[in-house]
Short mmCIF file of C-alpha atoms and ligand atoms in Angstrom, two decimals:
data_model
loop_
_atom_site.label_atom_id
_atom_site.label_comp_id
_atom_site.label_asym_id
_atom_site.label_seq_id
_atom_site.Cartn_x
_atom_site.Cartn_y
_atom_site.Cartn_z
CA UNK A 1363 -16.66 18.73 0.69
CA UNK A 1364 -13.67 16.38 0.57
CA UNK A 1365 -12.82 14.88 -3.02
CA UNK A 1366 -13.28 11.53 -3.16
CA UNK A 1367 -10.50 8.81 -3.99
CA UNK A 1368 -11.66 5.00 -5.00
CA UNK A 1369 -9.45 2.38 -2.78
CA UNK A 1370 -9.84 -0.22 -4.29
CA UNK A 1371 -9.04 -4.08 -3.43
CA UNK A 1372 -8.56 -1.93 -0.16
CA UNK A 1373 -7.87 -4.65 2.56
CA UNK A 1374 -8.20 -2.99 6.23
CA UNK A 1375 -6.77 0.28 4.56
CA UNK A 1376 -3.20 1.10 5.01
CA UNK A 1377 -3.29 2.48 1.84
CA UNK A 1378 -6.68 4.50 2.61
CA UNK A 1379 -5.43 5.92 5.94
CA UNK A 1380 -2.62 7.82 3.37
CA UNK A 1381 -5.11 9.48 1.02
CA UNK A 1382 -7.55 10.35 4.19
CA UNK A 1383 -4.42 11.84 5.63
CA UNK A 1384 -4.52 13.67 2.44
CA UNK A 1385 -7.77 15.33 2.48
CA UNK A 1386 -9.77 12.68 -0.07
CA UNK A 1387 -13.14 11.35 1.46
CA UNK A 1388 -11.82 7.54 0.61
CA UNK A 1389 -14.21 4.97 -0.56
CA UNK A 1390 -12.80 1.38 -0.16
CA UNK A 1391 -13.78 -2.03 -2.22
CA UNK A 1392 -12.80 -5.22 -1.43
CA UNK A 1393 -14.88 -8.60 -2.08
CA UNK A 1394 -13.78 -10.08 1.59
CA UNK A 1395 -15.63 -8.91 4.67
CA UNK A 1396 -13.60 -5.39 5.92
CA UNK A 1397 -14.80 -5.22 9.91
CA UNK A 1398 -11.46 -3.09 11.03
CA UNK A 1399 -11.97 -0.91 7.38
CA UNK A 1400 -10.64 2.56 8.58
CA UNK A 1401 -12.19 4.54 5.50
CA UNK A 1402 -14.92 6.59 5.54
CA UNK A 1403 -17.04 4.36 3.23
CA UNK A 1404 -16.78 0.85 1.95
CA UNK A 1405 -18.60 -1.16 -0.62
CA UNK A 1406 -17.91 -5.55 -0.12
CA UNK A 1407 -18.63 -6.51 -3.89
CA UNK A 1408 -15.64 -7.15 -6.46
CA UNK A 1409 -13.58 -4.21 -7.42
CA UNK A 1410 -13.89 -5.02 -11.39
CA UNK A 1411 -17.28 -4.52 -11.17
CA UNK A 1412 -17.57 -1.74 -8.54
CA UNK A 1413 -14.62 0.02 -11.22
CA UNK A 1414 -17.21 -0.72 -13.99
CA UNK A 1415 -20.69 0.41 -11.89
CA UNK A 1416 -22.46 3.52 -11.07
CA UNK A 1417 -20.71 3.60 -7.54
CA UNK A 1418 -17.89 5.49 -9.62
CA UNK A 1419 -19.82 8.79 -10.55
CA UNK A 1420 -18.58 10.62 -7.43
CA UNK A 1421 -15.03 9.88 -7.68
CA UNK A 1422 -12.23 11.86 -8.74
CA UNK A 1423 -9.22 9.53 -8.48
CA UNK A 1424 -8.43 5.69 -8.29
CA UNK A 1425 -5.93 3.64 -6.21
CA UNK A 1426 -5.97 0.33 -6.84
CA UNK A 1427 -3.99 -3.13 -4.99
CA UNK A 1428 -4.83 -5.90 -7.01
CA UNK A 1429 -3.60 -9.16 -5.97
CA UNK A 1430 0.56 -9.40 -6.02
CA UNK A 1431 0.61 -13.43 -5.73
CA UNK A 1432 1.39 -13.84 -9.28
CA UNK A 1433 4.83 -11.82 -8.74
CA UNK A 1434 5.00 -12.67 -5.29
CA UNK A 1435 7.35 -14.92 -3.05
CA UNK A 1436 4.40 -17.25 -2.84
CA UNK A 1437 4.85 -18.16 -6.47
CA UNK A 1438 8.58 -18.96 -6.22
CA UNK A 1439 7.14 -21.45 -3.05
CA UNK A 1440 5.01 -22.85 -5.43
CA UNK A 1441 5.70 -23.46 -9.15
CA UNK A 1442 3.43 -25.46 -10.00
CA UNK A 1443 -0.03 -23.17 -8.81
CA UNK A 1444 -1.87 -20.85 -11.09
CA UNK A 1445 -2.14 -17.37 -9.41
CA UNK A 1446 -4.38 -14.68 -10.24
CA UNK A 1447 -3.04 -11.47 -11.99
CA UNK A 1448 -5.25 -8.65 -11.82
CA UNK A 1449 -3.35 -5.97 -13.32
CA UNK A 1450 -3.79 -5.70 -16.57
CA UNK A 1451 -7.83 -5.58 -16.15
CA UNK A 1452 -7.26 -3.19 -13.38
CA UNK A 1453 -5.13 -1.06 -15.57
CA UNK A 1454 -7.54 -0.94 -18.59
CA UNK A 1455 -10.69 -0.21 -15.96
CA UNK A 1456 -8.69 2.65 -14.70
CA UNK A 1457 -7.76 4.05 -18.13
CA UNK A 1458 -11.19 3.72 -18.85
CA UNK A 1459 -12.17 5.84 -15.98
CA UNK A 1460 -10.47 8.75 -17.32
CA UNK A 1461 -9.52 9.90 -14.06
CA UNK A 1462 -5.48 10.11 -12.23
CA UNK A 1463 -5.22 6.83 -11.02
CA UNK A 1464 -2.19 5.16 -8.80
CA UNK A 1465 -1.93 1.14 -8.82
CA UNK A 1466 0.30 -0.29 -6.19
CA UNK A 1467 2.17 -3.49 -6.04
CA UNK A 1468 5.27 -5.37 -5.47
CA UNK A 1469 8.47 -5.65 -6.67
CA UNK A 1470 8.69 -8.03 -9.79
CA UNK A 1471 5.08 -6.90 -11.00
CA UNK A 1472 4.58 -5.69 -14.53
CA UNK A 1473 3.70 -1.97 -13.71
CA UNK A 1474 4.60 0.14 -16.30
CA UNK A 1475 7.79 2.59 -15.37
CA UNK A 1476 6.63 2.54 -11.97
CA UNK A 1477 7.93 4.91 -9.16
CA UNK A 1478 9.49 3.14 -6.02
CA UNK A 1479 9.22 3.46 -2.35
CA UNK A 1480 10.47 2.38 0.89
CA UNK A 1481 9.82 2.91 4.81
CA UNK A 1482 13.37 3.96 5.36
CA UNK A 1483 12.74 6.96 2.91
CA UNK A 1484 10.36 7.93 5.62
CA UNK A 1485 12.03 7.74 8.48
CA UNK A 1486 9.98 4.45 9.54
CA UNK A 1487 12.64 1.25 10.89
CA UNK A 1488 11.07 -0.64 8.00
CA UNK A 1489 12.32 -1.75 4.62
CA UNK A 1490 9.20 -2.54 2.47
CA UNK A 1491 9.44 -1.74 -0.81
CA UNK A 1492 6.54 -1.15 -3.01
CA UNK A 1493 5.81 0.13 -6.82
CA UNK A 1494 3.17 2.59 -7.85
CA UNK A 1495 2.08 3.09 -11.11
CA UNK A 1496 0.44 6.54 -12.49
CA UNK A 1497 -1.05 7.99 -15.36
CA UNK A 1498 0.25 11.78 -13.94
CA UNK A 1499 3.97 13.08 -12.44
CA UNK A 1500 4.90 11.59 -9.55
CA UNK A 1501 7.77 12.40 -7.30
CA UNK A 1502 9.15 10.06 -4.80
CA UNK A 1503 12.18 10.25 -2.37
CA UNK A 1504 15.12 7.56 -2.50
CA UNK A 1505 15.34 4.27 -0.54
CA UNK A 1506 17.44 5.28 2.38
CA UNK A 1507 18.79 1.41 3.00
CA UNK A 1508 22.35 2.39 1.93
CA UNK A 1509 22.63 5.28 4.53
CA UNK A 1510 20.91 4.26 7.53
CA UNK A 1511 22.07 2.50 10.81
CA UNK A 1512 21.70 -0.84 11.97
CA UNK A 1513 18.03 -0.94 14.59
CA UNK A 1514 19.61 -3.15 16.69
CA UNK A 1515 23.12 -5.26 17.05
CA UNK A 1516 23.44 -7.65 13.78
CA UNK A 1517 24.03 -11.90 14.91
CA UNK A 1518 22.21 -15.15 15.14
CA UNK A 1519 18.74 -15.43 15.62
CA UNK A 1520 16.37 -12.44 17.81
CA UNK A 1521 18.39 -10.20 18.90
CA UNK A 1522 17.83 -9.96 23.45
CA UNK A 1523 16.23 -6.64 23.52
CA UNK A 1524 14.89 -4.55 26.48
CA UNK A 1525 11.78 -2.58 26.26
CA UNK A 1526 13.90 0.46 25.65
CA UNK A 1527 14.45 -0.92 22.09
CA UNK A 1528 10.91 -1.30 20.99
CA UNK A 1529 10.49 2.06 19.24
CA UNK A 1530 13.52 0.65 16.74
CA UNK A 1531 12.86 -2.49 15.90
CA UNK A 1532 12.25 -3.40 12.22
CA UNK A 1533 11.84 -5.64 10.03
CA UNK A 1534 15.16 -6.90 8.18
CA UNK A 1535 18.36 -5.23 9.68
CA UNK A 1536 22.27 -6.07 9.00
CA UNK A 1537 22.00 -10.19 8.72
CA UNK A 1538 19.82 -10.92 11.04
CA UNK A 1539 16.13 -12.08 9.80
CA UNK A 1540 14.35 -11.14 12.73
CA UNK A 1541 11.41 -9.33 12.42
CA UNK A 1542 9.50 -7.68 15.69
CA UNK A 1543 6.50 -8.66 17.51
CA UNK A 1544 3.57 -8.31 16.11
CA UNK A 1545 3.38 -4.76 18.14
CA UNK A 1546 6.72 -3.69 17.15
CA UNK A 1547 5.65 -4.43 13.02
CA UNK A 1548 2.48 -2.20 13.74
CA UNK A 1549 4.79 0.68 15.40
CA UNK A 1550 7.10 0.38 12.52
CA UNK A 1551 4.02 0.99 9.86
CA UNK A 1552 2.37 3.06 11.70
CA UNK A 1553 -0.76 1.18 12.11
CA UNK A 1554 -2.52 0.29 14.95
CA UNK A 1555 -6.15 -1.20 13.72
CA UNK A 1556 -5.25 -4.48 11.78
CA UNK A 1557 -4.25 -8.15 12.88
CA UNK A 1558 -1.46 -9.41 12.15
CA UNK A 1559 -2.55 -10.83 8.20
CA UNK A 1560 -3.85 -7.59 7.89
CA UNK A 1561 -0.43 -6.32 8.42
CA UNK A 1562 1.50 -8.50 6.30
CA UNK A 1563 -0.83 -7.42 2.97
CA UNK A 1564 -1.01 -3.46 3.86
CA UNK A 1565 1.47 -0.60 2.99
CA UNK A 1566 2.48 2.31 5.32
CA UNK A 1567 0.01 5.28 5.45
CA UNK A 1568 3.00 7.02 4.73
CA UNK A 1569 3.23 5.97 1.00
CA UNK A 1570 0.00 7.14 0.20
CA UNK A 1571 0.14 10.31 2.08
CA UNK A 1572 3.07 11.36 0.39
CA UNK A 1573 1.21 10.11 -3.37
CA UNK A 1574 -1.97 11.46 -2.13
CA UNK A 1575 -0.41 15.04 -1.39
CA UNK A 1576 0.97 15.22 -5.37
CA UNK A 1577 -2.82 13.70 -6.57
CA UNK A 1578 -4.35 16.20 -4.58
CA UNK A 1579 -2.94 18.76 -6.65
CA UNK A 1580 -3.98 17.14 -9.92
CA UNK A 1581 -7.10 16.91 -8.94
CA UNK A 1582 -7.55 20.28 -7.90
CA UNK A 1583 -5.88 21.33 -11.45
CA UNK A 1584 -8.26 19.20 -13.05
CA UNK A 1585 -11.16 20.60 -11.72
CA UNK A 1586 -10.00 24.51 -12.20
CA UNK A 1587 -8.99 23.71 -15.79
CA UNK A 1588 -12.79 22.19 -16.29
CA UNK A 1589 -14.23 25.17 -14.54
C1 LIG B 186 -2.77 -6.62 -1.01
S1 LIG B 186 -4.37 -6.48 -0.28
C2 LIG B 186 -4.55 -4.73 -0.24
C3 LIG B 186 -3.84 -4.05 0.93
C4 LIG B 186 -4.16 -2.58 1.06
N1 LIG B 186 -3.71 -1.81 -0.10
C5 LIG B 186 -3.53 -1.96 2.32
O1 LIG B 186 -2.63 -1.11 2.20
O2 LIG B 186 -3.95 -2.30 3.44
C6 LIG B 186 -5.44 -7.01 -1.59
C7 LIG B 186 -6.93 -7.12 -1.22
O3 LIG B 186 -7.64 -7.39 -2.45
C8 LIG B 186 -8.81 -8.11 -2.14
N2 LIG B 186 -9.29 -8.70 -3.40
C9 LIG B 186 -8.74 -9.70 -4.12
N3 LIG B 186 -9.43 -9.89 -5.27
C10 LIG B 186 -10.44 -8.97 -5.27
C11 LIG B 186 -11.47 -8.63 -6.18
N4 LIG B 186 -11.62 -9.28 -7.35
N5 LIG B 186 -12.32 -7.62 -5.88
C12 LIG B 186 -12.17 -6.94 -4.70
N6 LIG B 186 -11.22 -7.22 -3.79
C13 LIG B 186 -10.36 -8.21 -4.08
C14 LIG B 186 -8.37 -9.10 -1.06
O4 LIG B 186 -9.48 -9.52 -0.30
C15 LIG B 186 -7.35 -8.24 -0.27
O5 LIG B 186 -7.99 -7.67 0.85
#
């Protein structure tokens, strides 16, 4: 029987696809309709709650993505609007919980002495930083954006590619701003079930499968320490 992880404000489940990669049975909960969900159970009610209900008594450990549009480029867009800020309820829900948790979110969020990570410290053409927060150890390799080479020839504008290039396009290389097609941003995640606003909202399996590895092994500590 797998252990199983709480996604929560899970999206389609780029996260998720991580901590399945992981070995955790993955429960996702997310208030919006999830048709393309890719975990292995999911629960459309709000996360708060679900964090607060019975739905819990199975679960071992807790990701959570609350909404980032409070620290988000949105906000500088828009001064003036009042965006939500989950985090600090989602923090004191998880601490409640008692159990290793992991909240993700972006860059300019108030997670406490987060841990940062990066597609190029994975090898993927994309720069996408992201912070995650634990109440355990965590050990994460360095941004590789200082090291790595140009995906394609730095100027104006797209770049004129051939198909040969498509396995090394990414997002933001050198100066230019160009970003991919919509099937060259899926290749550089490495996710092939969302749409496009899917996309823009998820992170790289490859975060959590690294972060669900090191949980794994608290959990199982956990549980031979109660035993
Ligand atoms: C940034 S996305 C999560 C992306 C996901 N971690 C991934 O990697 O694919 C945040 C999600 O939170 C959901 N959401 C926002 N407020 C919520 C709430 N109060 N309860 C449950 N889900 C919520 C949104 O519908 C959205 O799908």
């Amino acid at each position: 029987v797998k252990p199983v992880l709480i996604d929560a404000f899970c999206c389609a489940g780029g996260a998720t696809k991580g901590y399945q990669r992981a070995g955790f049975y993955v429960v996702g909960v997310d208030h919006r309709p999830q048709p393309r969900y890719c975990g292995d159970e999911f629960h459309q009610t709000g996360a708060l709650e679900f964090l607060a209900g019975k739905g819990m008594s199975e679960a071992v450990a807790i990701h959570a993505s609350p909404p980032c549009q409070a620290s988000s480029s949105l906000r500088r867009l828009n001064p003036g609007k009042v965006y939500v800020n989950l985090i600090p309820e989602t923090r004191a829900a998880l601490e409640a919980s008692g159990l290793p948790y992991v909240i993700e979110n972006v860059v300019g969020s108030e997670l406490r002495d987060p841990a940062k990570l990066c597609g190029s410290a994975f090898g993927l053409p994309l720069r996408r930083h992201r912070l995650f927060e634990t109440n355990w150890p965590l050990m994460v390799p360095r941004c590789q954006h200082g090291v790595e080479r140009p995906r394609f020839p730095v100027g104006r504008g797209s770049p004129t590619r051939t198909s040969a290039d498509r396995s090394c396009v990414s997002y933001v290389y050198g100066s230019t701003r160009y970003k991919g097609d919509l099937a060259d941003r899926k290749a550089a995640m490495d996710i092939d079930w969302m749409t496009n606003a899917e996309l823009t909202q998820a992170i790289p399996p490859a975060y959590t499968e690294l972060i669900g590895h090191q949980l794994m092994a608290v959990v199982l500590a956990d549980k031979a320490t109660a035993a």
